[in-house]
Coordinates of C-alpha atoms in Angstrom, one line a residue:
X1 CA 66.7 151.3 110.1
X2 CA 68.9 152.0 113.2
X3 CA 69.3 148.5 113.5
X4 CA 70.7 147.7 109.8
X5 CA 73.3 150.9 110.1
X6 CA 74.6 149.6 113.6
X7 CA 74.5 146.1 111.5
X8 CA 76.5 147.7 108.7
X9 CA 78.9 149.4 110.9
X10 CA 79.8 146.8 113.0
X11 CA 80.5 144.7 109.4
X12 CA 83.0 147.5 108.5
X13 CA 84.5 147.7 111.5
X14 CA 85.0 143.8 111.1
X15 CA 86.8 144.2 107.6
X16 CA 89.0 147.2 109.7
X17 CA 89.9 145.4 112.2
X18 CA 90.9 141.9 110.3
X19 CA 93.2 143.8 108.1
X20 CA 94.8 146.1 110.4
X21 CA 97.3 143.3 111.5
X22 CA 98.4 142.7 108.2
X23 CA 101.6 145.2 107.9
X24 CA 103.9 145.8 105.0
X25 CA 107.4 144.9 106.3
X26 CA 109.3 144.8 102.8
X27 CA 111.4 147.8 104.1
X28 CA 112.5 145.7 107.4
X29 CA 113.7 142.5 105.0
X30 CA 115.4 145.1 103.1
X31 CA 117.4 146.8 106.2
X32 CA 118.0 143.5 107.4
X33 CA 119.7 142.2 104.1
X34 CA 122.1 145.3 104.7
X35 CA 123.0 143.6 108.1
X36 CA 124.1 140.6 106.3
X37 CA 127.7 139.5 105.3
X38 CA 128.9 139.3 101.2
X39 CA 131.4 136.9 99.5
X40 CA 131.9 133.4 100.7
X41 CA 130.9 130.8 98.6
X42 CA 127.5 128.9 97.7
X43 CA 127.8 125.2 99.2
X44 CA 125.1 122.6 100.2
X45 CA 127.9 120.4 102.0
X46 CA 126.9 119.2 105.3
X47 CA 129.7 121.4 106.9
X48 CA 127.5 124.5 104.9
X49 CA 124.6 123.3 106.9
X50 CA 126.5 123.0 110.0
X51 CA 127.6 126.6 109.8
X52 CA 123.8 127.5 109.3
X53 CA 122.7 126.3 112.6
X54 CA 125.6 128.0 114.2
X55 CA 124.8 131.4 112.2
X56 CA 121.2 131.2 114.0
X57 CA 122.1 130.5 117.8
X58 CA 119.3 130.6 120.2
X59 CA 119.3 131.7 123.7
X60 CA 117.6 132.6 126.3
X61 CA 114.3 133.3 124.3
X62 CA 116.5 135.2 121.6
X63 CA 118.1 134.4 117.9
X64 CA 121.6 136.1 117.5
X65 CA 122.0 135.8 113.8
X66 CA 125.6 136.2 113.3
X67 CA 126.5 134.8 110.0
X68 CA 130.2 134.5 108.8
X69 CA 131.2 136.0 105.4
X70 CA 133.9 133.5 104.9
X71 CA 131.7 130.5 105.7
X72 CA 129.9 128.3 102.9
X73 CA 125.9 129.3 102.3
X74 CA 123.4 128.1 100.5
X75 CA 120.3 129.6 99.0
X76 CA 117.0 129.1 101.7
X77 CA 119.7 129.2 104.3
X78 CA 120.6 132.9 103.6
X79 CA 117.0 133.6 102.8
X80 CA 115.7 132.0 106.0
X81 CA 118.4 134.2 107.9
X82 CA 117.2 137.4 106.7
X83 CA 113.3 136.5 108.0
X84 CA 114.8 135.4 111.9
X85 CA 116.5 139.1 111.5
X86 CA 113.3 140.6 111.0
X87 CA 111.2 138.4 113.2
X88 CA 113.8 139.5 116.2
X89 CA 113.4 143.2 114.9
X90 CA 109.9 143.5 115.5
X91 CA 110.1 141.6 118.7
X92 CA 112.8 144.2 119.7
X93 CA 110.5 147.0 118.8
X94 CA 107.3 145.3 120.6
X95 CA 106.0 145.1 117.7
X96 CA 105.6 141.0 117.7
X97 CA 105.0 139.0 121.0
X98 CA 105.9 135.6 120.3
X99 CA 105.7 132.7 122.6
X100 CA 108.5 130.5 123.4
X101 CA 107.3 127.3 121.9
X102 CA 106.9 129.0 119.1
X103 CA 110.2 130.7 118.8
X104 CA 111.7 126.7 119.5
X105 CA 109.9 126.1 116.7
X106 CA 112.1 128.6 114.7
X107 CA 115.4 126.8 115.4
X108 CA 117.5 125.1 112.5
X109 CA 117.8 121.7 113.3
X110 CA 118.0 118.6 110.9
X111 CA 114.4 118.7 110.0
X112 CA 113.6 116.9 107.1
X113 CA 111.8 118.9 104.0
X114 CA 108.4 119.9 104.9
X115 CA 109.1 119.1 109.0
X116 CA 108.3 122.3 111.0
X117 CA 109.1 125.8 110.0
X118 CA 112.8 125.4 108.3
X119 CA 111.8 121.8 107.0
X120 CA 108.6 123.6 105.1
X121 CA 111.2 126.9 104.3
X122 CA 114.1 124.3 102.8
X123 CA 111.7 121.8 101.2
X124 CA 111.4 121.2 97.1
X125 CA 109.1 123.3 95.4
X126 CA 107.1 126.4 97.0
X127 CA 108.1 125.7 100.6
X128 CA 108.6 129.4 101.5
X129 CA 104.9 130.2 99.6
X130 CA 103.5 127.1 101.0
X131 CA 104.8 127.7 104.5
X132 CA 103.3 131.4 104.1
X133 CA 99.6 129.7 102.8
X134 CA 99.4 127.6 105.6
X135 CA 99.8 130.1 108.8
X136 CA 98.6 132.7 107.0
X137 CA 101.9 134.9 107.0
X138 CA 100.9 137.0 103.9
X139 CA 100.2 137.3 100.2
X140 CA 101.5 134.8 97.8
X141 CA 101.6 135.5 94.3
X142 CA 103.1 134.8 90.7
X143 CA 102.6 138.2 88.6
X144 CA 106.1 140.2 88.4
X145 CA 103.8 143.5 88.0
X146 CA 102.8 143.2 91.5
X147 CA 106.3 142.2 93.1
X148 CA 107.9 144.8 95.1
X149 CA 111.3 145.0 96.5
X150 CA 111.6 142.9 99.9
X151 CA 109.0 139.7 99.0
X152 CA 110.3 136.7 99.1
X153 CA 110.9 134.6 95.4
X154 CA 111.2 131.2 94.5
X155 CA 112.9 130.8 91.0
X156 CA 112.0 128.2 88.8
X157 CA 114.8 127.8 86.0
X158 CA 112.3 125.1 84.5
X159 CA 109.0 123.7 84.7
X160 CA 109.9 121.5 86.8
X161 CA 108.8 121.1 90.4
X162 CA 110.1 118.3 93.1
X163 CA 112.3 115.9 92.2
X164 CA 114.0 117.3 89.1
X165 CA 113.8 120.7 89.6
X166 CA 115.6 123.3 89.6
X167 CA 114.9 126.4 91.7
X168 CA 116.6 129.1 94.0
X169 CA 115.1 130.9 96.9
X170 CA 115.9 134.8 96.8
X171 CA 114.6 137.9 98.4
X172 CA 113.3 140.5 95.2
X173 CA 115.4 143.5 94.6
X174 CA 113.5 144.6 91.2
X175 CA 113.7 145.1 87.6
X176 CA 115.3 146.7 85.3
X177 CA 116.6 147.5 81.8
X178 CA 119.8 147.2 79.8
X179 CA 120.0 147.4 76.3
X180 CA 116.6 146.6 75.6
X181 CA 116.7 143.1 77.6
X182 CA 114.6 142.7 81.1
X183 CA 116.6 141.7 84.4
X184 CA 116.0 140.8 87.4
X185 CA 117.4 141.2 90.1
X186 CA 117.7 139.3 93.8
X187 CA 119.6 138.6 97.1
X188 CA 120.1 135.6 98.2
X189 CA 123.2 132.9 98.2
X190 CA 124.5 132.6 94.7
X191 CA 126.5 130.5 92.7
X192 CA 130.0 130.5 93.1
X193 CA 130.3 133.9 95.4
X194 CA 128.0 133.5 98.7
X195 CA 126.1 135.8 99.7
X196 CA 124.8 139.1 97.8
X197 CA 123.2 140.6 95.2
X198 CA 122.7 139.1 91.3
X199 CA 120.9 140.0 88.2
X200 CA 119.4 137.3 85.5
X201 CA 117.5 137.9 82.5
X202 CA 114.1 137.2 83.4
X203 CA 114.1 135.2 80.0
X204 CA 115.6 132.6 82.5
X205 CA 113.3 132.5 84.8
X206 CA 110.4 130.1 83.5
X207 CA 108.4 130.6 86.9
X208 CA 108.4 133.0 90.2
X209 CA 106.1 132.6 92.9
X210 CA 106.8 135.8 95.7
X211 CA 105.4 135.8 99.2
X212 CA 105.2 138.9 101.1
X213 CA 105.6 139.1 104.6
X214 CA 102.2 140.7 106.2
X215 CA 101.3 138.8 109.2
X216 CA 104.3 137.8 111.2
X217 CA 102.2 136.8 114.6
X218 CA 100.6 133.9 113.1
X219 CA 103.8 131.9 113.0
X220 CA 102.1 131.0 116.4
X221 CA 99.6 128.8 114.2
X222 CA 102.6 126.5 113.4
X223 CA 101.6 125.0 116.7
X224 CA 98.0 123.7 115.0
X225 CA 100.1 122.6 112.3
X226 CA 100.6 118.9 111.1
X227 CA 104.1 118.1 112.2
X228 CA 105.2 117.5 108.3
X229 CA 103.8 118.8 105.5
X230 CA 103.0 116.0 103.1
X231 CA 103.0 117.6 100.0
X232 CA 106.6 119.4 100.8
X233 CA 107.9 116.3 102.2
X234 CA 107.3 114.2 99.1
X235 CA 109.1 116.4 96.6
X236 CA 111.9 115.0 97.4
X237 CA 111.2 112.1 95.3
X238 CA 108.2 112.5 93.5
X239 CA 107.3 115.4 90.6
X240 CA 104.7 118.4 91.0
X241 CA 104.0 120.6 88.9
X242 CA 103.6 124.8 88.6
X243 CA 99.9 124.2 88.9
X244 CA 99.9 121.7 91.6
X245 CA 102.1 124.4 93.4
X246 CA 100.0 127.0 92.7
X247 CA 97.0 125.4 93.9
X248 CA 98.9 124.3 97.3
X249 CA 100.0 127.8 98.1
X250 CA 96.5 129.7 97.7
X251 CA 97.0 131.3 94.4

């Protein structure tokens, strides 16, 4: 009998300890969206990309994020931005020990869709989500009952996933009411104005997925990582679908 309790306890203490790293940082995405700049404009030019890399400069084992208001952005560049904020706040706090291949790992380079951590982030379809699935980063999820200010979205604006789709990668702000008609509302880089915030009906949304940030220590498992991600990398020329997505980011 001793034996079965000790069994029992040392079980619970299992399910303790594995979910006592998972944290709820929604309020640290949200102070670090106040950090960033407004206006500009939305562009996907190369010189928009350009500016990206330079808004994320990395040195001496640390990112200074130091985005421009007046320079062109783009949607999972500001989105991106706001998660090496809060990966550099919890590694300020010593709340997150990262090591330095892993933080290389971080940098904005020209990977290709689905190529390290900013290839799988920028990539067609559910990269964020599906970058989240496969390190374990935290919950992904498509019900808008369950979202909470802070997670991550990918927009759908149709069914359509890869190669004809069309989709914007925000941070979730919330809903609300006017007049009868349901909005939401999100931060990211929108068209024409840059970054800040934006409200759509959420009659134009045909599909969300939200990932919320829980676990941000296993980005060291991109090391164990396939190099590419093959189902990210061939979006850019071959069609998914909502299911298919679903499927490839756990839900």
């Amino acid at each position: 009998m001793r034996r079965l309790a000790a069994s029992a306890f040392i079980v619970v203490l299992g399910l303790t300890t594995g979910t006592a790293f998972a944290g709820d940082y929604n309020g640290l995405i949200l102070d670090q969206i106040k950090q960033m700049p407004k206006g500009g404009r939305y562009s996907v030019s190369r010189f928009a990309k350009i500016r990206l890399q330079s808004s994320a400069h990395f040195e001496s084992g640390k990112f200074f994020i130091l985005p421009s208001s007046a320079s062109p952005s783009f949607c999972s560049g500001a989105t991106y931005l706001v998660f090496i904020r809060a990966v550099e706040a919890l590694r300020a706090r010593g709340e997150l020990r990262l090591d330095f291949a892993t933080l290389e790992q971080l940098i904005i380079r020209d990977q290709h869709d689905g190529e390290g951590i900013w290839g799988r982030w920028n990539a067609n379809g559910p990269g964020t989500a599906r970058l989240f699935h496969e390190l374990g980063l935290g919950q992904n999820f498509d019900n808008f009952d369950q979202a909470k200010p802070g997670d991550f979205m990918k927009i759908f604006w149709s069914r359509q996933v890869g190669k004809s789709e069309h989709g914007h990668s925000t941070i979730f702000l919330g809903r609300e009411n006017r007049f009868g008609v349901e909005y939401v509302r999100y931060w990211s880089s929108n068209i024409p104005s840059g970054y800040g915030e934006k409200s759509v009906p959420r009659s134009k949304i045909a599909y969300a997925i939200f990932s919320r940030l829980q676990t941000p220590s296993n980005l060291a498992r991109i090391s164990g990582a396939p190099s590419v991600d093959s189902y990210l990398a061939s979006l850019l020329r071959t069609r998914s679908s909502i299911a298919e997505a679903g499927t490839k980011c756990g839900l």
